[in-house]
Amino acid sequence: MEHSIHRQLKSLYVADPQLHEVRIDGYRIDAVDGERLIEIQYGSLGAIRNKIRRLLRSHDVLVVKPLAERKQLLKRDVPEGPVVSQRKSPKKQTLWNLFDDLVHFVDVFPHPRLELEVLMTLQDEYRLPAEKKRRVCRGDVVEDRLLAEVTDRSMLRTVDDLMAMLPESIKPPERTEPFSTADLAAAAGISRALARKVAYCLRRCGVAQVVGKVGNAILYELPDLEAGRSS
């Protein structure tokens, strides 16, 4: 079932509902803005990888990826009933969480006909008690998600846009020696696991180069873009 946030985002990009859910080249497209196709992907980017790759052969495509900077959890006892409790989710996403998905999308991005826009959002998530089976409570299920606010937008088109996300202490000319994912995690304030995904994406996109190892830690090096531009 389509959640409200999906409908809200379609309207944010294309106001005319007649341009929503359009069939093109055998695919259902979320919205069409002139010659550009818009796909809004709340779930994994990997799930639409093949679809986007095929559409890019003949169309310009904008993929919109919403992340939840803050999520308010509201619980109901019955569908569309009154809210009986609410709390803030302890999970908070940042722009870095894009890389949780980008690892499954780097064989598509970057592409000259592709734009990837990341929306930082505030969301309201309505939940219902899950059905009990054999006297075991299954927790809650999501009834609906609503967009409360878009707090920030980041457009990514090229590998330079990925480089711009990195801390200055990791990039040349400030850093003159290779770095590990531990260095990246410390500089960006993210987990080592997420830093590994960032490094993987940079390597797959042809930005970061593996230049050695220290123990089990892989060492990476980034190009000096400023030096390249000045030359």
PDB file of C-alpha atoms in Angstrom:
ATOM      1  CA  MET A   1       0.000   0.000   0.000  1.00  0.00           C
ATOM      2  CA  GLU A   2       1.272   3.468  -0.892  1.00  0.00           C
ATOM      3  CA  HIS A   3       1.997   5.590   2.153  1.00  0.00           C
ATOM      4  CA  SER A   4       1.003   9.232   2.342  1.00  0.00           C
ATOM      5  CA  ILE A   5       4.610  10.432   2.245  1.00  0.00           C
ATOM      6  CA  HIS A   6       4.952   8.986  -1.247  1.00  0.00           C
ATOM      7  CA  ARG A   7       1.897  10.885  -2.500  1.00  0.00           C
ATOM      8  CA  GLN A   8       3.071  14.072  -0.768  1.00  0.00           C
ATOM      9  CA  LEU A   9       6.477  13.915  -2.404  1.00  0.00           C
ATOM     10  CA  LYS A  10       5.002  13.296  -5.842  1.00  0.00           C
ATOM     11  CA  SER A  11       2.932  16.457  -5.405  1.00  0.00           C
ATOM     12  CA  LEU A  12       5.990  18.354  -4.162  1.00  0.00           C
ATOM     13  CA  TYR A  13       7.746  17.756  -7.474  1.00  0.00           C
ATOM     14  CA  VAL A  14       4.775  17.701  -9.850  1.00  0.00           C
ATOM     15  CA  ALA A  15       1.532  19.368  -8.749  1.00  0.00           C
ATOM     16  CA  ASP A  16      -0.698  17.915 -11.503  1.00  0.00           C
ATOM     17  CA  PRO A  17      -1.939  14.460 -10.333  1.00  0.00           C
ATOM     18  CA  GLN A  18      -2.556  13.490 -13.964  1.00  0.00           C
ATOM     19  CA  LEU A  19       1.223  13.406 -14.366  1.00  0.00           C
ATOM     20  CA  HIS A  20       1.600  10.911 -11.514  1.00  0.00           C
ATOM     21  CA  GLU A  21       1.858   7.134 -12.040  1.00  0.00           C
ATOM     22  CA  VAL A  22       2.466   7.380 -15.781  1.00  0.00           C
ATOM     23  CA  ARG A  23       3.349   4.323 -17.893  1.00  0.00           C
ATOM     24  CA  ILE A  24       6.535   4.846 -19.924  1.00  0.00           C
ATOM     25  CA  ASP A  25       8.585   2.167 -21.699  1.00  0.00           C
ATOM     26  CA  GLY A  26       6.684  -0.531 -19.838  1.00  0.00           C
ATOM     27  CA  TYR A  27       7.365   1.003 -16.408  1.00  0.00           C
ATOM     28  CA  ARG A  28       5.138   2.903 -14.011  1.00  0.00           C
ATOM     29  CA  ILE A  29       6.814   6.246 -13.313  1.00  0.00           C
ATOM     30  CA  ASP A  30       6.006   8.155 -10.108  1.00  0.00           C
ATOM     31  CA  ALA A  31       5.836  11.554 -11.829  1.00  0.00           C
ATOM     32  CA  VAL A  32       6.766  13.218 -15.105  1.00  0.00           C
ATOM     33  CA  ASP A  33       8.075  16.785 -15.267  1.00  0.00           C
ATOM     34  CA  GLY A  34       8.373  17.759 -18.921  1.00  0.00           C
ATOM     35  CA  GLU A  35      11.025  15.461 -20.403  1.00  0.00           C
ATOM     36  CA  ARG A  36      12.295  14.349 -16.996  1.00  0.00           C
ATOM     37  CA  LEU A  37      11.099  11.222 -15.201  1.00  0.00           C
ATOM     38  CA  ILE A  38      10.895  11.342 -11.397  1.00  0.00           C
ATOM     39  CA  GLU A  39      11.197   8.285  -9.195  1.00  0.00           C
ATOM     40  CA  ILE A  40      10.681   8.658  -5.437  1.00  0.00           C
ATOM     41  CA  GLN A  41      12.280   5.799  -3.545  1.00  0.00           C
ATOM     42  CA  TYR A  42      11.540   5.493   0.149  1.00  0.00           C
ATOM     43  CA  GLY A  43      12.880   1.929   0.158  1.00  0.00           C
ATOM     44  CA  SER A  44      16.167   0.550  -1.103  1.00  0.00           C
ATOM     45  CA  LEU A  45      17.740   2.125  -4.171  1.00  0.00           C
ATOM     46  CA  GLY A  46      18.860  -1.349  -5.126  1.00  0.00           C
ATOM     47  CA  ALA A  47      15.230  -2.297  -5.748  1.00  0.00           C
ATOM     48  CA  ILE A  48      14.976   0.181  -8.644  1.00  0.00           C
ATOM     49  CA  ARG A  49      18.528  -0.238  -9.974  1.00  0.00           C
ATOM     50  CA  ASN A  50      17.631  -2.197 -13.109  1.00  0.00           C
ATOM     51  CA  LYS A  51      14.596  -0.036 -13.822  1.00  0.00           C
ATOM     52  CA  ILE A  52      16.608   3.191 -13.646  1.00  0.00           C
ATOM     53  CA  ARG A  53      19.463   1.751 -15.719  1.00  0.00           C
ATOM     54  CA  ARG A  54      17.057   0.910 -18.543  1.00  0.00           C
ATOM     55  CA  LEU A  55      15.203   4.227 -18.383  1.00  0.00           C
ATOM     56  CA  LEU A  56      18.485   6.148 -18.613  1.00  0.00           C
ATOM     57  CA  ARG A  57      19.025   4.787 -22.108  1.00  0.00           C
ATOM     58  CA  SER A  58      16.474   7.241 -23.467  1.00  0.00           C
ATOM     59  CA  HIS A  59      15.335   9.545 -20.625  1.00  0.00           C
ATOM     60  CA  ASP A  60      16.608  12.033 -18.070  1.00  0.00           C
ATOM     61  CA  VAL A  61      15.773  10.699 -14.613  1.00  0.00           C
ATOM     62  CA  LEU A  62      15.595  12.269 -11.153  1.00  0.00           C
ATOM     63  CA  VAL A  63      15.685   9.809  -8.258  1.00  0.00           C
ATOM     64  CA  VAL A  64      14.479  11.267  -4.956  1.00  0.00           C
ATOM     65  CA  LYS A  65      15.668   9.606  -1.753  1.00  0.00           C
ATOM     66  CA  PRO A  66      13.997  10.826   1.484  1.00  0.00           C
ATOM     67  CA  LEU A  67      15.846  10.267   4.761  1.00  0.00           C
ATOM     68  CA  ALA A  68      14.283  10.701   8.196  1.00  0.00           C
ATOM     69  CA  GLU A  69      16.181  13.276  10.241  1.00  0.00           C
ATOM     70  CA  ARG A  70      13.479  12.875  12.877  1.00  0.00           C
ATOM     71  CA  LYS A  71      10.566  10.487  13.062  1.00  0.00           C
ATOM     72  CA  GLN A  72       7.609  10.836  15.420  1.00  0.00           C
ATOM     73  CA  LEU A  73       6.025   7.480  16.234  1.00  0.00           C
ATOM     74  CA  LEU A  74       2.270   7.648  16.855  1.00  0.00           C
ATOM     75  CA  LYS A  75       0.368   4.563  17.953  1.00  0.00           C
ATOM     76  CA  ARG A  76      -3.289   3.733  17.392  1.00  0.00           C
ATOM     77  CA  ASP A  77      -5.277   0.763  18.684  1.00  0.00           C
ATOM     78  CA  VAL A  78      -7.448   0.566  15.557  1.00  0.00           C
ATOM     79  CA  PRO A  79      -6.969   1.790  11.949  1.00  0.00           C
ATOM     80  CA  GLU A  80      -7.538   5.551  11.654  1.00  0.00           C
ATOM     81  CA  GLY A  81      -8.498   5.667  15.321  1.00  0.00           C
ATOM     82  CA  PRO A  82      -7.303   8.177  17.916  1.00  0.00           C
ATOM     83  CA  VAL A  83      -3.622   8.319  18.814  1.00  0.00           C
ATOM     84  CA  VAL A  84      -3.100   6.554  22.140  1.00  0.00           C
ATOM     85  CA  SER A  85       0.625   7.212  22.559  1.00  0.00           C
ATOM     86  CA  GLN A  86       3.496   8.946  20.821  1.00  0.00           C
ATOM     87  CA  ARG A  87       7.243   9.210  21.110  1.00  0.00           C
ATOM     88  CA  LYS A  88      10.263  10.190  19.065  1.00  0.00           C
ATOM     89  CA  SER A  89      12.141   7.407  17.327  1.00  0.00           C
ATOM     90  CA  PRO A  90      15.683   6.985  18.676  1.00  0.00           C
ATOM     91  CA  LYS A  91      16.872   6.439  15.093  1.00  0.00           C
ATOM     92  CA  LYS A  92      18.004   9.622  13.366  1.00  0.00           C
ATOM     93  CA  GLN A  93      19.363   9.643   9.838  1.00  0.00           C
ATOM     94  CA  THR A  94      21.876  12.071   8.375  1.00  0.00           C
ATOM     95  CA  LEU A  95      23.064  12.650   4.827  1.00  0.00           C
ATOM     96  CA  TRP A  96      25.716   9.994   5.439  1.00  0.00           C
ATOM     97  CA  ASN A  97      22.973   7.345   5.565  1.00  0.00           C
ATOM     98  CA  LEU A  98      22.607   7.767   1.819  1.00  0.00           C
ATOM     99  CA  PHE A  99      25.606   5.434   1.548  1.00  0.00           C
ATOM    100  CA  ASP A 100      23.617   2.615   3.195  1.00  0.00           C
ATOM    101  CA  ASP A 101      21.695   2.558  -0.094  1.00  0.00           C
ATOM    102  CA  LEU A 102      24.256   3.908  -2.529  1.00  0.00           C
ATOM    103  CA  VAL A 103      26.355   0.745  -2.145  1.00  0.00           C
ATOM    104  CA  HIS A 104      23.587  -0.997  -4.116  1.00  0.00           C
ATOM    105  CA  PHE A 105      23.329   1.771  -6.711  1.00  0.00           C
ATOM    106  CA  VAL A 106      26.910   2.651  -7.670  1.00  0.00           C
ATOM    107  CA  ASP A 107      26.715   0.644 -10.886  1.00  0.00           C
ATOM    108  CA  VAL A 108      24.068   3.194 -11.992  1.00  0.00           C
ATOM    109  CA  PHE A 109      25.249   6.430 -10.327  1.00  0.00           C
ATOM    110  CA  PRO A 110      26.856   8.600 -11.561  1.00  0.00           C
ATOM    111  CA  HIS A 111      25.360   8.878 -15.047  1.00  0.00           C
ATOM    112  CA  PRO A 112      25.118  11.977 -17.291  1.00  0.00           C
ATOM    113  CA  ARG A 113      21.314  11.655 -17.479  1.00  0.00           C
ATOM    114  CA  LEU A 114      20.790  10.907 -13.781  1.00  0.00           C
ATOM    115  CA  GLU A 115      20.232  13.223 -10.822  1.00  0.00           C
ATOM    116  CA  LEU A 116      19.964  11.932  -7.253  1.00  0.00           C
ATOM    117  CA  GLU A 117      18.326  14.280  -4.755  1.00  0.00           C
ATOM    118  CA  VAL A 118      18.453  13.466  -1.054  1.00  0.00           C
ATOM    119  CA  LEU A 119      15.765  15.017   1.133  1.00  0.00           C
ATOM    120  CA  MET A 120      16.250  15.357   4.863  1.00  0.00           C
ATOM    121  CA  THR A 121      12.783  15.150   6.363  1.00  0.00           C
ATOM    122  CA  LEU A 122      10.706  15.195   9.514  1.00  0.00           C
ATOM    123  CA  GLN A 123       8.165  12.372   9.405  1.00  0.00           C
ATOM    124  CA  ASP A 124       5.164  11.131  11.346  1.00  0.00           C
ATOM    125  CA  GLU A 125       4.796   7.353  11.418  1.00  0.00           C
ATOM    126  CA  TYR A 126       1.468   5.853  12.497  1.00  0.00           C
ATOM    127  CA  ARG A 127       1.567   2.345  13.933  1.00  0.00           C
ATOM    128  CA  LEU A 128      -0.947  -0.348  14.834  1.00  0.00           C
ATOM    129  CA  PRO A 129      -0.570  -3.427  17.032  1.00  0.00           C
ATOM    130  CA  ALA A 130       0.346  -6.427  14.909  1.00  0.00           C
ATOM    131  CA  GLU A 131      -1.978  -9.404  14.912  1.00  0.00           C
ATOM    132  CA  LYS A 132      -1.222 -11.953  17.585  1.00  0.00           C
ATOM    133  CA  LYS A 133      -0.400 -15.413  16.332  1.00  0.00           C
ATOM    134  CA  ARG A 134      -0.371 -18.376  18.710  1.00  0.00           C
ATOM    135  CA  ARG A 135      -0.398 -16.002  21.674  1.00  0.00           C
ATOM    136  CA  VAL A 136       2.820 -14.343  20.509  1.00  0.00           C
ATOM    137  CA  CYS A 137       2.772 -10.575  20.097  1.00  0.00           C
ATOM    138  CA  ARG A 138       4.431  -9.485  16.870  1.00  0.00           C
ATOM    139  CA  GLY A 139       4.949  -5.884  17.939  1.00  0.00           C
ATOM    140  CA  ASP A 140       3.666  -3.018  15.770  1.00  0.00           C
ATOM    141  CA  VAL A 141       3.062  -2.585  12.065  1.00  0.00           C
ATOM    142  CA  VAL A 142       3.250   0.673  10.123  1.00  0.00           C
ATOM    143  CA  GLU A 143      -0.175   1.997   9.176  1.00  0.00           C
ATOM    144  CA  ASP A 144       1.018   5.139   7.396  1.00  0.00           C
ATOM    145  CA  ARG A 145       3.909   7.594   7.068  1.00  0.00           C
ATOM    146  CA  LEU A 146       3.386  11.309   6.563  1.00  0.00           C
ATOM    147  CA  LEU A 147       5.809  14.038   5.565  1.00  0.00           C
ATOM    148  CA  ALA A 148       5.860  16.802   8.181  1.00  0.00           C
ATOM    149  CA  GLU A 149       8.671  18.935   6.737  1.00  0.00           C
ATOM    150  CA  VAL A 150      11.604  18.920   4.324  1.00  0.00           C
ATOM    151  CA  THR A 151      14.531  20.406   6.252  1.00  0.00           C
ATOM    152  CA  ASP A 152      17.290  20.157   3.646  1.00  0.00           C
ATOM    153  CA  ARG A 153      17.959  19.053   0.057  1.00  0.00           C
ATOM    154  CA  SER A 154      21.173  17.807  -1.534  1.00  0.00           C
ATOM    155  CA  MET A 155      21.492  17.247  -5.285  1.00  0.00           C
ATOM    156  CA  LEU A 156      24.105  14.764  -6.459  1.00  0.00           C
ATOM    157  CA  ARG A 157      25.079  14.521 -10.119  1.00  0.00           C
ATOM    158  CA  THR A 158      28.798  13.694 -10.293  1.00  0.00           C
ATOM    159  CA  VAL A 159      31.622  12.199  -8.278  1.00  0.00           C
ATOM    160  CA  ASP A 160      32.609  15.759  -7.347  1.00  0.00           C
ATOM    161  CA  ASP A 161      29.336  15.989  -5.413  1.00  0.00           C
ATOM    162  CA  LEU A 162      30.302  12.877  -3.435  1.00  0.00           C
ATOM    163  CA  MET A 163      33.742  14.349  -2.783  1.00  0.00           C
ATOM    164  CA  ALA A 164      32.140  17.555  -1.500  1.00  0.00           C
ATOM    165  CA  MET A 165      30.424  15.555   1.253  1.00  0.00           C
ATOM    166  CA  LEU A 166      33.729  14.406   2.738  1.00  0.00           C
ATOM    167  CA  PRO A 167      35.370  16.161   5.715  1.00  0.00           C
ATOM    168  CA  GLU A 168      38.145  18.558   4.696  1.00  0.00           C
ATOM    169  CA  SER A 169      40.583  16.682   6.942  1.00  0.00           C
ATOM    170  CA  ILE A 170      40.235  13.640   4.663  1.00  0.00           C
ATOM    171  CA  LYS A 171      40.643  15.452   1.344  1.00  0.00           C
ATOM    172  CA  PRO A 172      43.730  16.912  -0.302  1.00  0.00           C
ATOM    173  CA  PRO A 173      45.405  19.304   0.057  1.00  0.00           C
ATOM    174  CA  GLU A 174      44.729  19.242   3.829  1.00  0.00           C
ATOM    175  CA  ARG A 175      45.484  15.533   4.013  1.00  0.00           C
ATOM    176  CA  THR A 176      48.777  14.533   2.433  1.00  0.00           C
ATOM    177  CA  GLU A 177      48.806  10.846   3.341  1.00  0.00           C
ATOM    178  CA  PRO A 178      46.426   7.898   2.774  1.00  0.00           C
ATOM    179  CA  PHE A 179      43.485   7.349   5.110  1.00  0.00           C
ATOM    180  CA  SER A 180      41.658   4.322   6.471  1.00  0.00           C
ATOM    181  CA  THR A 181      37.962   3.873   7.159  1.00  0.00           C
ATOM    182  CA  ALA A 182      38.784   4.424  10.840  1.00  0.00           C
ATOM    183  CA  ASP A 183      40.161   7.867   9.918  1.00  0.00           C
ATOM    184  CA  LEU A 184      37.054   8.613   7.849  1.00  0.00           C
ATOM    185  CA  ALA A 185      34.718   7.454  10.630  1.00  0.00           C
ATOM    186  CA  ALA A 186      36.457   9.681  13.184  1.00  0.00           C
ATOM    187  CA  ALA A 187      36.491  12.724  10.889  1.00  0.00           C
ATOM    188  CA  ALA A 188      32.852  12.390   9.830  1.00  0.00           C
ATOM    189  CA  GLY A 189      31.449  11.278  13.201  1.00  0.00           C
ATOM    190  CA  ILE A 190      29.965   8.080  11.752  1.00  0.00           C
ATOM    191  CA  SER A 191      30.329   4.391  12.503  1.00  0.00           C
ATOM    192  CA  ARG A 192      33.190   2.343  11.073  1.00  0.00           C
ATOM    193  CA  ALA A 193      30.647   0.172   9.239  1.00  0.00           C
ATOM    194  CA  LEU A 194      29.130   3.205   7.509  1.00  0.00           C
ATOM    195  CA  ALA A 195      32.605   4.558   6.715  1.00  0.00           C
ATOM    196  CA  ARG A 196      33.363   1.283   4.925  1.00  0.00           C
ATOM    197  CA  LYS A 197      30.287   1.816   2.750  1.00  0.00           C
ATOM    198  CA  VAL A 198      31.407   5.367   1.953  1.00  0.00           C
ATOM    199  CA  ALA A 199      34.864   4.124   0.962  1.00  0.00           C
ATOM    200  CA  TYR A 200      33.361   1.343  -1.144  1.00  0.00           C
ATOM    201  CA  CYS A 201      31.169   3.819  -3.053  1.00  0.00           C
ATOM    202  CA  LEU A 202      34.069   6.205  -3.624  1.00  0.00           C
ATOM    203  CA  ARG A 203      36.204   3.351  -4.912  1.00  0.00           C
ATOM    204  CA  ARG A 204      33.476   1.973  -7.206  1.00  0.00           C
ATOM    205  CA  CYS A 205      32.879   5.468  -8.595  1.00  0.00           C
ATOM    206  CA  GLY A 206      36.552   5.767  -9.459  1.00  0.00           C
ATOM    207  CA  VAL A 207      37.326   8.460  -6.890  1.00  0.00           C
ATOM    208  CA  ALA A 208      39.194   6.708  -4.092  1.00  0.00           C
ATOM    209  CA  GLN A 209      42.163   4.485  -4.914  1.00  0.00           C
ATOM    210  CA  VAL A 210      43.451   1.659  -2.746  1.00  0.00           C
ATOM    211  CA  VAL A 211      47.134   2.366  -2.126  1.00  0.00           C
ATOM    212  CA  GLY A 212      48.074  -0.155   0.553  1.00  0.00           C
ATOM    213  CA  LYS A 213      47.257  -1.717   3.899  1.00  0.00           C
ATOM    214  CA  VAL A 214      48.292  -1.367   7.515  1.00  0.00           C
ATOM    215  CA  GLY A 215      47.500  -4.660   9.202  1.00  0.00           C
ATOM    216  CA  ASN A 216      43.959  -5.447   8.071  1.00  0.00           C
ATOM    217  CA  ALA A 217      43.085  -1.806   7.378  1.00  0.00           C
ATOM    218  CA  ILE A 218      42.902  -0.790   3.718  1.00  0.00           C
ATOM    219  CA  LEU A 219      44.420   2.600   2.922  1.00  0.00           C
ATOM    220  CA  TYR A 220      42.778   4.964   0.425  1.00  0.00           C
ATOM    221  CA  GLU A 221      43.881   8.039  -1.442  1.00  0.00           C
ATOM    222  CA  LEU A 222      41.762  10.782  -3.035  1.00  0.00           C
ATOM    223  CA  PRO A 223      42.639  12.992  -6.006  1.00  0.00           C
ATOM    224  CA  ASP A 224      43.483  16.644  -5.416  1.00  0.00           C
ATOM    225  CA  LEU A 225      40.625  18.237  -7.381  1.00  0.00           C
ATOM    226  CA  GLU A 226      41.847  21.794  -6.729  1.00  0.00           C
ATOM    227  CA  ALA A 227      45.282  20.979  -8.110  1.00  0.00           C
ATOM    228  CA  GLY A 228      43.669  19.396 -11.153  1.00  0.00           C
ATOM    229  CA  ARG A 229      41.560  22.480 -11.818  1.00  0.00           C
ATOM    230  CA  SER A 230      44.499  24.882 -11.430  1.00  0.00           C
ATOM    231  CA  SER A 231      46.628  22.890 -13.856  1.00  0.00           C
TER     232      SER A 231
END
